[in-house]
Short mmCIF file of C-alpha atoms and ligand atoms in Angstrom, two decimals:
data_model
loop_
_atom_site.label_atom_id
_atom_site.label_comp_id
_atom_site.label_asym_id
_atom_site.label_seq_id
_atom_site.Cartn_x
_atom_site.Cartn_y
_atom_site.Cartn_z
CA UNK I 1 85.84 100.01 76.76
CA UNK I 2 86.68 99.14 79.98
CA UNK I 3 90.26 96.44 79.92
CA UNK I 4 91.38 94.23 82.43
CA UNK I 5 94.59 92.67 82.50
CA UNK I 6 96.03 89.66 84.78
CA UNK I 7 99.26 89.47 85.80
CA UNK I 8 100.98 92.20 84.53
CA UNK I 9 104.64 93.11 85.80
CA UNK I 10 104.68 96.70 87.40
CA UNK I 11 108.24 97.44 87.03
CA UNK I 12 108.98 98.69 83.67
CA UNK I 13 105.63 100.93 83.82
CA UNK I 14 107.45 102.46 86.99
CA UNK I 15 109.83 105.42 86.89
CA UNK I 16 111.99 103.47 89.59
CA UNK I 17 111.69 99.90 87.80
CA UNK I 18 110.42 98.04 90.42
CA UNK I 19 107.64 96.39 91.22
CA UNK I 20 106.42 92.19 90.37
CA UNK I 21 102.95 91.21 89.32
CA UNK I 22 99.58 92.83 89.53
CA UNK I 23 96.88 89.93 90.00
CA UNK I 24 94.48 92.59 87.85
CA UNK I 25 94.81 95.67 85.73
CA UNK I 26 92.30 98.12 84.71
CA UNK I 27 92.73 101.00 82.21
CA UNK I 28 90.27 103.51 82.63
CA UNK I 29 89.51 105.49 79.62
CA UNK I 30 85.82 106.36 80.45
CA UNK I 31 85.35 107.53 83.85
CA UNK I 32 81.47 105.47 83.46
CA UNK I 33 83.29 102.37 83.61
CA UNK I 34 84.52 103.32 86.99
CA UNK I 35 81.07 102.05 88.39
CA UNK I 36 81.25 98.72 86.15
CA UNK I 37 84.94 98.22 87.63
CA UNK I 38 84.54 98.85 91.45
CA UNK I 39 81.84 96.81 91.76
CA UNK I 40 84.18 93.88 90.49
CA UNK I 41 86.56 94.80 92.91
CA UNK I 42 83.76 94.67 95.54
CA UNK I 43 83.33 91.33 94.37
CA UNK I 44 86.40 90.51 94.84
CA UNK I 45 87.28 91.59 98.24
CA UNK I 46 90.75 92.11 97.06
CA UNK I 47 92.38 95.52 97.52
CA UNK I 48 92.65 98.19 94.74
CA UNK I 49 95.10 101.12 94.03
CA UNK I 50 94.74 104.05 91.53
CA UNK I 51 97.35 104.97 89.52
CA UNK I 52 98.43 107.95 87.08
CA UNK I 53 102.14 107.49 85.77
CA UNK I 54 103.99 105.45 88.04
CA UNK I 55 106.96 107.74 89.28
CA UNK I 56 105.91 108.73 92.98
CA UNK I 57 105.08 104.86 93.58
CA UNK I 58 107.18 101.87 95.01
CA UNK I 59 105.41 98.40 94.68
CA UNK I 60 106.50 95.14 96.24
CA UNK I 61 108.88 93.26 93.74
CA UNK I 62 106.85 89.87 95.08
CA UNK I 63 103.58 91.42 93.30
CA UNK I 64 100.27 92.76 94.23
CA UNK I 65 97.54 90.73 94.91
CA UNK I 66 94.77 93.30 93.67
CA UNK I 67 93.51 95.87 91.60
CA UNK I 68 95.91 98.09 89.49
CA UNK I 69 93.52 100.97 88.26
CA UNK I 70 95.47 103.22 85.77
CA UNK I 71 93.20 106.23 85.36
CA UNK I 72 94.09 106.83 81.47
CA UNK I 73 91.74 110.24 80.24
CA UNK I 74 93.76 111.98 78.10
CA UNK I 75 91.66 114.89 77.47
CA UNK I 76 92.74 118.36 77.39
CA UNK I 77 89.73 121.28 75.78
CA UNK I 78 90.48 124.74 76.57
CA UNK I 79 88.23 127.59 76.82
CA UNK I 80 89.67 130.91 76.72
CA UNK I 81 92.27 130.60 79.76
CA UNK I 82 90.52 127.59 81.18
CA UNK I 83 91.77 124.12 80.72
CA UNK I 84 89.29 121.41 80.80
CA UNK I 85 91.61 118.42 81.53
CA UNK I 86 91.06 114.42 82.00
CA UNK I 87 93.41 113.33 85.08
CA UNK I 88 95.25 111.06 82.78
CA UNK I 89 96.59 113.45 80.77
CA UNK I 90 100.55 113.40 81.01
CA UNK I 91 101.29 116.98 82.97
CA UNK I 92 104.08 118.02 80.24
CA UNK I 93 101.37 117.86 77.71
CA UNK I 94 99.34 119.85 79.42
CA UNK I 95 101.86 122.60 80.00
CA UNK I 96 102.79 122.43 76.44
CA UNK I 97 99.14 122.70 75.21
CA UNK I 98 98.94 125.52 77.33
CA UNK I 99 102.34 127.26 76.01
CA UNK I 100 101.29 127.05 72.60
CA UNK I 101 98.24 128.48 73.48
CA UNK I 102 99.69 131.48 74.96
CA UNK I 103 99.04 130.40 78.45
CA UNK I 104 101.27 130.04 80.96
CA UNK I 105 101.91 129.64 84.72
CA UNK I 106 101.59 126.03 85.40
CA UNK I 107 105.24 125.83 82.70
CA UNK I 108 107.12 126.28 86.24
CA UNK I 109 106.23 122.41 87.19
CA UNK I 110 108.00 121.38 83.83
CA UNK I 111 109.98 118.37 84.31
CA UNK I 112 107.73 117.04 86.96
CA UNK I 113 107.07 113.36 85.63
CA UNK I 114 103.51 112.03 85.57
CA UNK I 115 99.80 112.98 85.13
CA UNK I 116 97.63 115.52 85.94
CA UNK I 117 95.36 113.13 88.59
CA UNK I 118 98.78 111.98 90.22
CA UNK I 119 100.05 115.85 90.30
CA UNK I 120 96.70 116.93 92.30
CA UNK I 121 96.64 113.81 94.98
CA UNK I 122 100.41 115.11 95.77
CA UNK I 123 100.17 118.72 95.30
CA UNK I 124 103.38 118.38 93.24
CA UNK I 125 105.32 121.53 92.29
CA UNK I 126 108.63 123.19 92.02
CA UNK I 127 109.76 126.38 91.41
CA UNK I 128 108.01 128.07 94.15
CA UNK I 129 105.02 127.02 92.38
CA UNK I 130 102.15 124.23 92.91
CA UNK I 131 99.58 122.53 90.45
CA UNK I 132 96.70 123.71 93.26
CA UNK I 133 97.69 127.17 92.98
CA UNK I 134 96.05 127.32 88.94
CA UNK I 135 93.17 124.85 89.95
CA UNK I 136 89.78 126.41 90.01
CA UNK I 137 87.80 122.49 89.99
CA UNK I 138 88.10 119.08 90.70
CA UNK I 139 86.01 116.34 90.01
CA UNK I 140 85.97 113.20 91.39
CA UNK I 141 84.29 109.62 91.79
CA UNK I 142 83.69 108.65 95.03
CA UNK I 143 84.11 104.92 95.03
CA UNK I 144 82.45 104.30 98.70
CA UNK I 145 79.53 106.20 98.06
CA UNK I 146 79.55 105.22 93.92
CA UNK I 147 78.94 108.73 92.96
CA UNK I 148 80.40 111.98 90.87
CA UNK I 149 80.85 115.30 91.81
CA UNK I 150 82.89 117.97 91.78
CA UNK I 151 84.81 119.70 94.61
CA UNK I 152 86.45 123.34 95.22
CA UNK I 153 90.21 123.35 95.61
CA UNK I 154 89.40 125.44 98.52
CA UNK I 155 87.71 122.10 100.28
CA UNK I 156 90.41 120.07 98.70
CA UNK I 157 93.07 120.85 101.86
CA UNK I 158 96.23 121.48 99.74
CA UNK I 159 99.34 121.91 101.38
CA UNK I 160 102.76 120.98 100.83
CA UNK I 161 102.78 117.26 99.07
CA UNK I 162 99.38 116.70 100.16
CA UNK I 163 95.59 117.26 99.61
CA UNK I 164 92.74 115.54 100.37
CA UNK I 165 92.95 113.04 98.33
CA UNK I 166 96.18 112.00 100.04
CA UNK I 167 94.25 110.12 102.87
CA UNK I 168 91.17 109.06 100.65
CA UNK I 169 92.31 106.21 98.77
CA UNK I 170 88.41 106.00 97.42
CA UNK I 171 88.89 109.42 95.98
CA UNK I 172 89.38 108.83 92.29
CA UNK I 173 90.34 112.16 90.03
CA UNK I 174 89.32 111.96 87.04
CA UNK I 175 88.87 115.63 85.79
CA UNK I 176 89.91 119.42 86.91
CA UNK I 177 90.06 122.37 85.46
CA UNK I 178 92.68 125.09 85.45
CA UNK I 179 92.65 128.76 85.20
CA UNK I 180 95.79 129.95 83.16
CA UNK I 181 97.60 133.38 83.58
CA UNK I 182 97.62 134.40 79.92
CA UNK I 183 101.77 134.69 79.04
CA UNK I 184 103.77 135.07 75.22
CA UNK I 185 104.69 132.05 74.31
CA UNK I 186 108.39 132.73 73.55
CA UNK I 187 109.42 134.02 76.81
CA UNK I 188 106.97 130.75 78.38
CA UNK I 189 108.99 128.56 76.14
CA UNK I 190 112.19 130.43 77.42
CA UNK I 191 111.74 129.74 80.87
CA UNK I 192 110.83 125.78 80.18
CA UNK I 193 114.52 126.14 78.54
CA UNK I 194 116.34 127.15 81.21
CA UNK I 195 114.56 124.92 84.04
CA UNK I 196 114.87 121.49 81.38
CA UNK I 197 118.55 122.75 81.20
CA UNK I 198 118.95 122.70 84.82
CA UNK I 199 117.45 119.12 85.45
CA UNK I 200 118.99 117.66 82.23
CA UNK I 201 122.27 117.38 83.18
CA UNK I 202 122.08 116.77 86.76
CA UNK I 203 123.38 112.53 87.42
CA UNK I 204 120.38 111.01 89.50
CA UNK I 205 118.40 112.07 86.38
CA UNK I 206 120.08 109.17 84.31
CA UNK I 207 119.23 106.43 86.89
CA UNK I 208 115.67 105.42 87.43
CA UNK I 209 114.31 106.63 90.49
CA UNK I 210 110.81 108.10 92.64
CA UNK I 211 112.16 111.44 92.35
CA UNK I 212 112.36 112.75 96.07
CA UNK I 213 111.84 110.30 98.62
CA UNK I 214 110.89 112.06 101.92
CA UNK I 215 109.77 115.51 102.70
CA UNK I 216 111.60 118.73 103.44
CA UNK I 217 111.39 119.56 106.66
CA UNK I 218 109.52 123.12 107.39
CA UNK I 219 110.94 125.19 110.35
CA UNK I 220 107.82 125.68 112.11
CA UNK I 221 107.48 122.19 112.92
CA UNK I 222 110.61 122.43 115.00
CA UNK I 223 109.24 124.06 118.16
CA UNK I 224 112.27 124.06 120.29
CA UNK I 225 114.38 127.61 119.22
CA UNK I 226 117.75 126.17 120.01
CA UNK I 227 117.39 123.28 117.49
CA UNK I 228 115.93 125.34 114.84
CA UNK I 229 118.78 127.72 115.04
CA UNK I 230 121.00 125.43 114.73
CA UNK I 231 119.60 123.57 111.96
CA UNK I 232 119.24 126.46 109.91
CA UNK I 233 123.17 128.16 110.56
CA UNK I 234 124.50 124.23 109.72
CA UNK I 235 122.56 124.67 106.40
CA UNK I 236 123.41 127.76 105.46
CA UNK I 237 126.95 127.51 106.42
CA UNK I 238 127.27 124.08 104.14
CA UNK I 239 125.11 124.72 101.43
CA UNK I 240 125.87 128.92 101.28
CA UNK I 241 122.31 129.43 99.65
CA UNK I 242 121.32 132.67 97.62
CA UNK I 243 118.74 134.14 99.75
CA UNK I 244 119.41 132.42 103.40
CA UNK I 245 117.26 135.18 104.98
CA UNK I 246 113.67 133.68 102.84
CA UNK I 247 114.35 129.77 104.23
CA UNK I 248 111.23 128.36 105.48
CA UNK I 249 112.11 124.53 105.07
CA UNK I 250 115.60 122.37 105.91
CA UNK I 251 115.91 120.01 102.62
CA UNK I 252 115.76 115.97 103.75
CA UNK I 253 118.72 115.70 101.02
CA UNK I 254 120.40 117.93 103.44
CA UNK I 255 119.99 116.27 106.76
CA UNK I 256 120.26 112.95 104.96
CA UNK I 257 123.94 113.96 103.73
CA UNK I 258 125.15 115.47 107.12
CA UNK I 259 124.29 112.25 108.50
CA UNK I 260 126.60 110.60 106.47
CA UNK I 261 124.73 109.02 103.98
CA UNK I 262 124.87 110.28 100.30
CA UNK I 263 126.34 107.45 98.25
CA UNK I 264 125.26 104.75 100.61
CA UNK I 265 124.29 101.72 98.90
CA UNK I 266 122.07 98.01 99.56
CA UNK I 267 122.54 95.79 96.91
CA UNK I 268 121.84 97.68 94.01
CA UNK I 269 119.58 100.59 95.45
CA UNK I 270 121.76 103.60 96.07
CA UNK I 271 121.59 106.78 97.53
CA UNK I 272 122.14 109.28 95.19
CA UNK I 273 126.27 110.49 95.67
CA UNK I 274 124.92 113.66 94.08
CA UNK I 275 121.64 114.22 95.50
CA UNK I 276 120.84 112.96 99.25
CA UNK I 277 117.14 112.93 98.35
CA UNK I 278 116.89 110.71 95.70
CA UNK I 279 117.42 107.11 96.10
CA UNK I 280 118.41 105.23 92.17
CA UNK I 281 118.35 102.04 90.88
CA UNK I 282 121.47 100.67 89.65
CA UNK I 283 119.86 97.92 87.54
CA UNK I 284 118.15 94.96 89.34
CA UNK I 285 117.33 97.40 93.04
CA UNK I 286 113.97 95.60 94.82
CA UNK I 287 111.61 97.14 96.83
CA UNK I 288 112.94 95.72 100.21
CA UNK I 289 116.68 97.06 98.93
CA UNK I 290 114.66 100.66 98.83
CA UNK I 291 113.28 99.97 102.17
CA UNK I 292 116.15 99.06 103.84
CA UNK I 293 117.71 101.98 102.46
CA UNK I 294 114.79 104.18 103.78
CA UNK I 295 114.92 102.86 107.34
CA UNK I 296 118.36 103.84 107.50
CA UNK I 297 117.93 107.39 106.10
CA UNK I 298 115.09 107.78 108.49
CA UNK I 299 117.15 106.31 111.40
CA UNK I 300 120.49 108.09 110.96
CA UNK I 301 119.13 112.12 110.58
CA UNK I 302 117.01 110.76 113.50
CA UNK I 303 120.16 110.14 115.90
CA UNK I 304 122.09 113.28 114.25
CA UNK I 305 119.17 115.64 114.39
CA UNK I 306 116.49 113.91 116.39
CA UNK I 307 114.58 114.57 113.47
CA UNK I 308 111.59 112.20 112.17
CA UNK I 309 111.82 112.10 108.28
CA UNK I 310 108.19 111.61 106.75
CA UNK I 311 108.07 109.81 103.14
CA UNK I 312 106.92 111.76 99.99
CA UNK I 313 106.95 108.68 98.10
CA UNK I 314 104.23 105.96 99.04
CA UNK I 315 105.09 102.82 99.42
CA UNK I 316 102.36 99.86 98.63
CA UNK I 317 102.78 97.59 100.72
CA UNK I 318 102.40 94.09 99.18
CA UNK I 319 98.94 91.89 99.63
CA UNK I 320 98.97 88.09 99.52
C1 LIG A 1 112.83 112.28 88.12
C2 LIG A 1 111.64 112.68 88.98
C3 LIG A 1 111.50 114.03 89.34
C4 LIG A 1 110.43 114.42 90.15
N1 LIG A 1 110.31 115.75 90.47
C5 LIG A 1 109.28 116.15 91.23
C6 LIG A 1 109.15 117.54 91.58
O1 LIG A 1 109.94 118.39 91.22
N2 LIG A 1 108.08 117.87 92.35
C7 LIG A 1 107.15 116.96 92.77
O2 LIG A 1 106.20 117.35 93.44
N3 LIG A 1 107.27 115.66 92.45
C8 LIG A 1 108.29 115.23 91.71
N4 LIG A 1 108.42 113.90 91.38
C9 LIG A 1 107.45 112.92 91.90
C10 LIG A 1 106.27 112.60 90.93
O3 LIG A 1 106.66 112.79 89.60
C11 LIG A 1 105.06 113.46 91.23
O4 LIG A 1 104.62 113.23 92.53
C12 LIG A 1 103.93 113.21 90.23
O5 LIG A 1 103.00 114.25 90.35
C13 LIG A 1 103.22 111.88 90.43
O6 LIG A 1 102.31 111.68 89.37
P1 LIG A 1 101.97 110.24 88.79
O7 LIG A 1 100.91 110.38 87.78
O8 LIG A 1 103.21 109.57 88.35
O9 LIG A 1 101.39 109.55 90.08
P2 LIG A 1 101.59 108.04 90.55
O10 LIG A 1 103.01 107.82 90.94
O11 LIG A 1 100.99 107.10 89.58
O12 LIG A 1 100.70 108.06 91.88
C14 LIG A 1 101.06 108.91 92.94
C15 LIG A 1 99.90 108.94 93.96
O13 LIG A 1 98.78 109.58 93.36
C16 LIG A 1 97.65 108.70 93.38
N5 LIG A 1 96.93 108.95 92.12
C17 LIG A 1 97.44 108.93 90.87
N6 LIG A 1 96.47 109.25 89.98
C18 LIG A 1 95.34 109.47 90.70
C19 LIG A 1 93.99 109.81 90.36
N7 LIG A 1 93.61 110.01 89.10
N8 LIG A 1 93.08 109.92 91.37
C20 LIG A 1 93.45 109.73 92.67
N9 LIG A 1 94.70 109.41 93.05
C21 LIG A 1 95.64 109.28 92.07
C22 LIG A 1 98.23 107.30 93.51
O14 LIG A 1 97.30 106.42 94.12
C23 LIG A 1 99.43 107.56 94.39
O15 LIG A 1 99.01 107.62 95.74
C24 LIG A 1 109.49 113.47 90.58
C25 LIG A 1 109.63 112.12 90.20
C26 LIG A 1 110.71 111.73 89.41
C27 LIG A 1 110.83 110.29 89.02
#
């Protein structure tokens, strides 16, 4: 049944806690209702955003004068190594699903807050590994044209943090399917070990936050030779990684803590002392203290690098 709310406070859904009221919002359990629900918003002439579990978002703390549409189908059916799976469906359940099942592959993302629908707009990974790389379909409702259908990754134009769906805020997910590389379920289960061990105990984890905030920086996008070099011997030199000769992309934690910033703090948004990347909330943070934090960030590894930092996390931008 489709459920509409009014004025519900975003903030403790959030993985950053922050956010003020939502004039309306929808929970989506049946993707039918989607056609019942846009043509209220149509009604309505108010503006509408999609959501899947709240931790790559930042809201306005004064509210949101529109639709909050929380795409909630939980469903995961598997058939042999495919996994039939409703973009709801929380992407650690998946990939424990799939474990148990003897499937594995997609375990490398473990960790990753958030759903399945979120995951795919973002292309969200870790671990050298992305959720598009196990996807073999997507489908989708088309809120403009008030339609279904389903869609080849290959059309979808994954990259890095971005698809498709990234500029096509009428592109709802609401169901993909992944192919799974078939894998023992101890030594899957072993490898979720040692990556939850590696996250667990790292500080920013215990604050609330968006997880990273900008993007890493690849080297190709640097066309001038000088700058790249020197980039690259600067972050090798201070960071002494394992394989320095297999870099492809300069870390925005990195450039944001060589310009000076790691610890830096607006009222009670900080940036991470530990992690230059991450921005946390020390309790009561708003969205403007994140902003103002952001503009800095941006601003500073722009004078020390003449480098233009691009956002990973989107930012709604409030409507009144
Ligand atoms: C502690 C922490 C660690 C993190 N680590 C990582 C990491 O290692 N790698 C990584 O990539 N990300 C990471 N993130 C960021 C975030 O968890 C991912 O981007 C996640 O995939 C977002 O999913 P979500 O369901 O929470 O999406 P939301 O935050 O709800 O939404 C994100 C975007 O997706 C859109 N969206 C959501 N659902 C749908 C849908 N069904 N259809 C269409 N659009 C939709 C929204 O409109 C929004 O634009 C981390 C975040 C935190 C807080």
């Amino acid at each position: 049944m489709l459920e509409i709310k009014k004025n519900i406070t975003i903030a403790p859904h959030t993985s950053i806690k922050i956010g003020g009221p939502a004039l309306y919002f929808a929970k989506i359990t049946d993707p039918a209702d989607l056609i019942k629900l846009f043509k209220k918003i149509k009604t309505s002439r108010l503006p509408f955003v999609i959501i899947g579990g709240l931790s790559n978002l930042l809201f306005d703390s004064r509210g949101f004068k529109g639709w909050i549409i929380k795409i909630d189908i939980q469903e995961i059916t598997q058939k042999n190594n495919q996994f039939i799976v409703g973009a709801g469906a929380i992407l650690s359940n998946l990939i424990q699903a799939a474990t148990l099942g003897g499937y594995g592959g997609l375990h490398r993302l473990i960790g990753i807050p958030g759903t399945v629908g979120g995951a795919i707009r973002g292309n969200a990974g870790r671990n050298n590994t992305q959720i598009s790389d196990f996807l073999t379909s997507i489908r989708i409702f088309d809120a403009q044209k008030n339609k279904f259908f389903n869609l080849d990754p290959k059309d979808c134009r994954f990259q890095y943090r971005s698809s498709l769906f990234s500029g096509n805020p009428h592109h709802v997910i609401i169901q993909a399917v992944f192919s799974l590389e078939k894998k023992q379920k101890q030594i899957t289960q072993k490898e979720i070990e040692e990556i939850i061990k590696i996250t667990r105990d790292k500080p920013y984890n215990h604050y609330p936050s968006a997880g990273s905030i900008f993007k890493n920086i690849s080297l190709k996008s640097i066309p001038d030779k000088e700058k790249r070099k020197t980039l690259l011997q600067s972050f090798i030199q201070k960071q002494k990684p394992e394989k320095p000769q297999s870099i492809t992309a300069i870390p925005a934690g990195f450039l944001i803590e060589s310009a000076g910033l790691k610890g830096a703090q607006i009222n009670q948004a900080q940036i991470s002392p530990q992690h230059g990347n991450i921005i946390i909330n020390l309790g009561r943070a708003s969205s403007s203290d994140v902003l103002r934090l952001i503009e800095l960030a941006k601003e500073k590894v722009k004078q020390a690098w003449n480098i233009e930092l691009e956002e990973e996390i989107i930012i709604i931008k409030s409507a009144f």
